[in-house]
Coordinates of C-alpha atoms in Angstrom, one line a residue:
Chain A
X11 CA -67.1 -55.6 27.8
X12 CA -63.4 -55.6 27.7
X13 CA -61.3 -52.5 27.1
X14 CA -60.2 -53.3 23.5
X15 CA -63.8 -53.8 22.4
X16 CA -64.7 -50.4 23.8
X17 CA -61.8 -48.8 22.0
X18 CA -62.8 -50.6 18.8
X19 CA -66.4 -49.3 19.1
X20 CA -65.2 -45.7 19.6
X21 CA -62.9 -45.9 16.6
X22 CA -65.6 -47.4 14.3
X23 CA -68.3 -44.9 15.5
X24 CA -66.0 -41.9 15.1
X25 CA -65.0 -43.2 11.7
X26 CA -68.7 -43.5 10.6
X27 CA -69.2 -39.9 11.6
X28 CA -66.6 -38.9 9.0
X29 CA -68.7 -40.2 6.1
X30 CA -70.8 -37.7 4.3
X31 CA -68.8 -34.8 5.7
X32 CA -66.6 -32.3 4.1
X33 CA -63.0 -32.0 5.2
X34 CA -60.9 -29.0 4.4
X35 CA -57.8 -26.9 5.1
X36 CA -56.8 -23.4 4.2
X37 CA -53.2 -24.2 5.1
X38 CA -52.5 -26.8 2.4
X39 CA -49.1 -27.1 0.7
X40 CA -48.5 -26.9 -3.1
X41 CA -44.9 -26.9 -4.2
X42 CA -43.0 -27.4 -7.4
X43 CA -39.4 -28.1 -8.5
X44 CA -37.7 -27.5 -11.7
X45 CA -34.3 -29.3 -12.2
X46 CA -31.9 -28.6 -15.0
X47 CA -28.1 -28.9 -15.3
X48 CA -28.0 -25.1 -15.1
X49 CA -30.3 -24.3 -12.2
X50 CA -32.7 -25.7 -9.6
X51 CA -35.9 -23.7 -9.0
X52 CA -38.1 -24.4 -6.1
X53 CA -41.3 -22.7 -4.9
X54 CA -44.0 -23.4 -2.4
X55 CA -47.3 -22.1 -1.3
X56 CA -48.5 -22.9 2.2
X57 CA -51.9 -21.1 2.0
X58 CA -53.7 -23.5 -0.4
X59 CA -57.4 -24.3 0.1
X60 CA -58.3 -28.0 -0.1
X61 CA -61.9 -29.2 0.3
X62 CA -62.8 -32.8 0.1
X63 CA -66.2 -34.5 0.2
X64 CA -65.6 -37.9 1.9
X65 CA -68.8 -39.4 0.6
X66 CA -68.2 -38.7 -3.1
X67 CA -64.4 -38.3 -3.1
X68 CA -64.7 -34.9 -4.8
X69 CA -61.6 -32.7 -4.2
X70 CA -61.3 -29.0 -4.9
X71 CA -58.0 -27.2 -4.6
X72 CA -57.4 -23.5 -5.0
X73 CA -54.1 -21.6 -4.8
X74 CA -53.1 -18.0 -5.5
X75 CA -50.2 -17.8 -7.8
X76 CA -48.7 -14.7 -6.1
X77 CA -48.5 -16.7 -2.8
X78 CA -45.8 -19.0 -4.3
X79 CA -42.6 -18.1 -2.5
X80 CA -39.2 -18.5 -4.3
X81 CA -35.7 -18.4 -2.9
X82 CA -35.0 -15.3 -5.0
X83 CA -37.2 -12.3 -5.5
X84 CA -36.2 -12.2 -9.2
X85 CA -37.5 -15.7 -9.8
X86 CA -40.8 -14.8 -8.1
X87 CA -41.1 -11.8 -10.3
X88 CA -40.4 -13.7 -13.5
X89 CA -42.8 -16.5 -12.4
X90 CA -45.7 -14.0 -11.9
X91 CA -45.0 -11.6 -14.7
X92 CA -43.6 -13.7 -17.5
X93 CA -44.8 -17.2 -17.0
X94 CA -48.1 -17.6 -15.2
X95 CA -49.1 -14.0 -15.7
X96 CA -50.7 -13.9 -12.3
X97 CA -52.4 -10.5 -12.8
X98 CA -54.5 -12.1 -15.6
X99 CA -54.7 -15.6 -14.1
X100 CA -54.4 -15.2 -10.3
X101 CA -55.4 -18.8 -9.4
X102 CA -54.4 -22.4 -10.0
X103 CA -57.4 -24.6 -9.6
X104 CA -57.9 -28.3 -9.4
X105 CA -61.3 -29.9 -9.5
X106 CA -61.4 -33.7 -9.4
X107 CA -62.5 -36.9 -7.8
X108 CA -61.2 -40.2 -6.5
X109 CA -61.7 -42.6 -9.4
X110 CA -62.5 -45.7 -7.3
X111 CA -64.0 -44.9 -3.9
X112 CA -63.9 -48.6 -3.0
X113 CA -60.2 -48.3 -2.7
X114 CA -60.4 -45.8 0.1
X115 CA -62.3 -46.5 3.3
X116 CA -62.7 -43.2 5.2
X117 CA -64.5 -45.3 7.9
X118 CA -61.4 -47.0 8.9
X119 CA -58.0 -45.7 10.0
X120 CA -55.3 -46.6 7.5
X121 CA -53.2 -45.6 4.5
X122 CA -54.9 -45.9 1.1
X123 CA -53.6 -45.5 -2.4
X124 CA -56.0 -44.2 -5.1
X125 CA -56.1 -42.5 -8.4
X126 CA -57.5 -39.0 -8.5
X127 CA -58.7 -37.6 -11.8
X128 CA -59.8 -34.1 -12.7
X129 CA -59.0 -30.9 -14.4
X130 CA -56.2 -28.6 -13.5
X131 CA -56.4 -24.9 -14.5
X132 CA -53.1 -23.0 -14.7
X133 CA -52.5 -19.9 -16.7
X134 CA -56.1 -19.9 -17.9
X135 CA -55.6 -23.3 -19.6
X136 CA -57.5 -26.3 -18.2
X137 CA -56.1 -29.8 -18.8
X138 CA -57.2 -33.2 -17.5
X139 CA -54.9 -35.0 -15.1
X140 CA -55.0 -38.4 -13.5
X141 CA -52.6 -38.8 -10.5
X142 CA -51.7 -41.3 -7.9
X143 CA -52.5 -40.1 -4.4
X144 CA -52.1 -41.3 -0.9
X145 CA -54.8 -40.8 1.8
X146 CA -53.8 -41.4 5.4
X147 CA -56.9 -41.6 7.6
X148 CA -56.8 -41.3 11.4
X149 CA -57.4 -39.2 14.5
X150 CA -60.1 -37.1 12.8
X151 CA -57.7 -36.1 10.0
X152 CA -57.2 -37.1 6.4
X153 CA -53.7 -36.5 5.2
X154 CA -53.7 -36.3 1.4
X155 CA -50.6 -36.3 -0.8
X156 CA -49.7 -36.6 -4.4
X157 CA -46.7 -36.0 -6.7
X158 CA -47.1 -35.5 -10.4
X159 CA -45.6 -33.6 -13.3
X160 CA -46.9 -30.6 -15.2
X161 CA -45.6 -29.7 -18.7
X162 CA -45.2 -25.9 -19.1
X163 CA -46.3 -26.2 -22.8
X164 CA -49.6 -28.0 -21.8
X165 CA -50.6 -24.8 -20.1
X166 CA -49.4 -22.4 -22.7
X167 CA -46.5 -21.2 -20.5
X168 CA -43.8 -20.1 -22.9
X169 CA -40.2 -20.2 -21.9
X170 CA -37.8 -17.9 -23.9
X171 CA -35.2 -19.8 -25.9
X172 CA -32.4 -18.2 -23.9
X173 CA -33.8 -19.8 -20.7
X174 CA -34.6 -23.2 -22.1
X175 CA -31.6 -24.7 -20.3
X176 CA -32.6 -23.1 -17.0
X177 CA -36.2 -24.2 -16.7
X178 CA -37.3 -27.8 -17.1
X179 CA -40.0 -28.6 -19.7
X180 CA -41.7 -30.8 -17.1
X181 CA -42.1 -29.5 -13.5
X182 CA -42.4 -31.8 -10.5
X183 CA -45.4 -30.8 -8.4
X184 CA -46.1 -31.9 -4.8
X185 CA -49.5 -31.4 -3.2
X186 CA -50.0 -32.2 0.5
X187 CA -52.8 -31.3 2.9
X188 CA -53.9 -32.2 6.4
X189 CA -57.7 -32.0 6.2
X190 CA -60.0 -31.8 9.2
X191 CA -63.8 -31.7 9.4
X192 CA -65.6 -28.6 8.1
X193 CA -67.9 -27.6 10.9
X194 CA -70.5 -24.9 10.0
Chain B
X27 CA -9.6 2.2 -29.8
X28 CA -7.7 3.2 -26.7
X29 CA -10.4 5.8 -26.0
X30 CA -13.3 3.3 -26.4
X31 CA -11.8 0.5 -24.2
X32 CA -12.4 2.2 -20.8
X33 CA -16.0 3.1 -21.8
X34 CA -16.7 -0.6 -22.8
X35 CA -15.1 -1.7 -19.6
X36 CA -17.3 0.7 -17.6
X37 CA -20.5 -0.4 -19.4
X38 CA -19.7 -4.1 -18.8
X39 CA -19.0 -3.3 -15.1
X40 CA -22.3 -1.4 -14.8
X41 CA -24.1 -4.3 -16.5
X42 CA -22.5 -6.9 -14.1
X43 CA -23.4 -4.7 -11.1
X44 CA -27.0 -4.4 -12.3
X45 CA -27.2 -8.2 -12.9
X46 CA -25.8 -8.8 -9.4
X47 CA -28.3 -6.4 -7.8
X48 CA -31.2 -8.0 -9.7
X49 CA -30.2 -11.5 -8.6
X50 CA -29.7 -10.6 -5.0
X51 CA -32.4 -7.9 -4.5
X52 CA -34.5 -8.5 -1.4
X53 CA -38.1 -9.7 -1.6
X54 CA -40.8 -7.1 -1.4
X55 CA -42.4 -7.1 2.0
X56 CA -45.0 -5.0 3.9
X57 CA -42.1 -3.5 5.8
X58 CA -40.4 -2.1 2.7
X59 CA -43.3 -1.1 0.5
X60 CA -45.3 2.1 0.8
X61 CA -48.8 1.6 2.2
X62 CA -51.3 1.7 -0.6
X63 CA -54.6 1.6 1.4
X64 CA -56.0 1.4 4.9
X65 CA -59.1 -0.9 5.3
X66 CA -60.8 -2.8 8.0
X67 CA -61.1 -6.6 7.3
X68 CA -64.8 -6.6 6.5
X69 CA -64.6 -3.7 4.0
X70 CA -61.6 -5.3 2.2
X71 CA -63.4 -8.7 2.1
X72 CA -66.6 -7.2 0.8
X73 CA -64.7 -5.4 -2.0
X74 CA -63.4 -8.7 -3.2
X75 CA -66.8 -10.5 -2.9
X76 CA -68.7 -7.8 -4.8
X77 CA -66.1 -7.5 -7.6
X78 CA -63.3 -10.1 -7.4
X79 CA -61.6 -9.1 -10.7
X80 CA -61.9 -5.4 -10.1
X81 CA -60.6 -5.6 -6.5
X82 CA -57.7 -7.8 -7.6
X83 CA -56.7 -5.3 -10.2
X84 CA -56.7 -2.6 -7.6
X85 CA -54.9 -4.4 -4.8
X86 CA -52.7 -7.1 -6.5
X87 CA -49.3 -7.0 -4.7
X88 CA -50.1 -3.7 -3.0
X89 CA -49.3 -3.1 0.6
X90 CA -52.6 -2.9 2.6
X91 CA -52.9 -1.9 6.2
X92 CA -55.8 -3.8 7.7
X93 CA -57.6 -3.6 11.1
X94 CA -59.6 -6.5 12.4
X95 CA -60.2 -9.0 15.2
X96 CA -58.0 -12.0 15.3
X97 CA -59.9 -15.2 14.8
X98 CA -57.0 -17.7 14.6
X99 CA -53.2 -17.9 14.8
X100 CA -50.8 -20.5 13.7
X101 CA -47.0 -20.6 13.9
X102 CA -45.0 -23.6 12.7
X103 CA -42.0 -24.4 10.5
X104 CA -43.9 -23.2 7.4
X105 CA -44.6 -19.8 8.8
X106 CA -46.7 -17.6 11.0
X107 CA -50.3 -16.9 9.9
X108 CA -53.0 -14.6 11.4
X109 CA -56.7 -14.9 10.5
X110 CA -58.9 -11.9 10.8
X111 CA -62.7 -12.4 11.0
X112 CA -65.1 -10.4 9.0
X113 CA -68.7 -9.5 9.5
X114 CA -69.8 -10.9 6.2
X115 CA -72.7 -13.3 6.1
X116 CA -70.7 -16.1 4.6
X117 CA -68.1 -16.1 7.3
X118 CA -65.3 -15.0 5.1
X119 CA -61.9 -14.2 6.5
X120 CA -58.7 -12.2 5.8
X121 CA -55.4 -14.1 6.4
X122 CA -52.0 -12.7 6.7
X123 CA -48.8 -14.7 6.4
X124 CA -46.0 -12.8 8.3
X125 CA -42.4 -12.4 7.1
X126 CA -39.9 -14.4 9.1
X127 CA -38.8 -12.1 11.9
X128 CA -38.5 -12.1 15.6
X129 CA -41.7 -10.9 17.1
X130 CA -41.6 -10.3 20.8
X131 CA -45.3 -11.0 21.5
X132 CA -48.1 -12.2 19.4
X133 CA -51.7 -11.1 19.7
X134 CA -54.2 -13.6 21.1
X135 CA -57.5 -14.7 19.6
X136 CA -60.1 -12.0 20.1
X137 CA -57.6 -9.2 20.1
X138 CA -58.1 -6.2 17.8
X139 CA -55.0 -6.1 15.5
X140 CA -53.5 -3.8 13.1
X141 CA -51.4 -5.4 10.3
X142 CA -49.9 -4.8 6.9
X143 CA -49.4 -7.2 4.1
X144 CA -49.0 -7.5 0.3
X145 CA -52.3 -8.6 -1.3
X146 CA -52.1 -12.0 -3.0
X147 CA -55.8 -12.1 -4.0
X148 CA -59.0 -13.8 -3.1
X149 CA -60.2 -17.4 -3.0
X150 CA -64.0 -17.6 -3.3
X151 CA -66.0 -20.3 -1.5
X152 CA -67.5 -22.4 -4.3
X153 CA -69.1 -24.8 -1.8
X154 CA -71.1 -22.2 0.2
X155 CA -69.9 -23.8 3.4
X156 CA -66.5 -22.2 4.1
X157 CA -66.6 -18.5 3.3
X158 CA -64.1 -16.9 1.0
X159 CA -60.6 -15.8 1.9
X160 CA -58.6 -12.7 1.1
X161 CA -54.9 -13.5 1.4
X162 CA -52.1 -11.1 2.2
X163 CA -48.4 -12.2 2.5
X164 CA -45.0 -10.9 3.5
X165 CA -46.9 -9.2 6.3
X166 CA -46.0 -7.4 9.5
X167 CA -47.9 -6.6 12.7
X168 CA -48.2 -2.8 13.2
X169 CA -49.6 -3.2 16.7

């Protein structure tokens, strides 16, 4: 048996092992960016839990609102107290699924584009979302990433008229996670 | 009019000073806030699992001093994070993201550690596989 055939067999066998397993991280990223002529506001949370079932394509994401870090303490205070009201609604939660599992082959290393649909709960308001995501499979990892927009009004986040020019109506969101096998 | 002008000027100056302070005030951290409670990692975790809402109302953004055994440690461009194990049946953990500061020596896995952090809340384990997580941020290592 030549060397390349052995390597091929190892890759295929290890990839088969990935099916039916749950992959996860507790160090996922969730960031958002609001751009207006007056001000740019950026925040990120690097302690986001992502759990993904590779056999069904189900994805659960949970983030604590108070873990979003802003450049300025005042922005962070306003975000938690006035907008997402984190003492009442401490978490942002996404529960969804890859629409078409035939487009993603977790058995094989590669980069796959797929739509993920599900429900996003922010500020106690749950809305359906359908987003384009990229899954990079390889080396026992699944790197998942998506960019999408969230409208503040959709989640009943009210922005005072005096700050309408400072905060975008539609916020750019980036979600990114390096998932590894959940071993129990 | 001449008498009012200095008062108006003073009030405006005071307002500007307050606005400048508000805009530039430092972030809260475990180093600057008064300690609200001392807990071991298991007790803190169990309080959140038995009553997530009640515990969050008590500890939200409060500075908590926690003792526990370090289970994992990560340091990268995104920050430094310690994980403390608990004795809960579901394998739950307490994690602390440290403030950016120069730390001479970090504990190693298995070490008994003593840290402080601002409580960010609790992420339950809906899958039954992972165990829940109590998160603290802006933390410091006490010893």
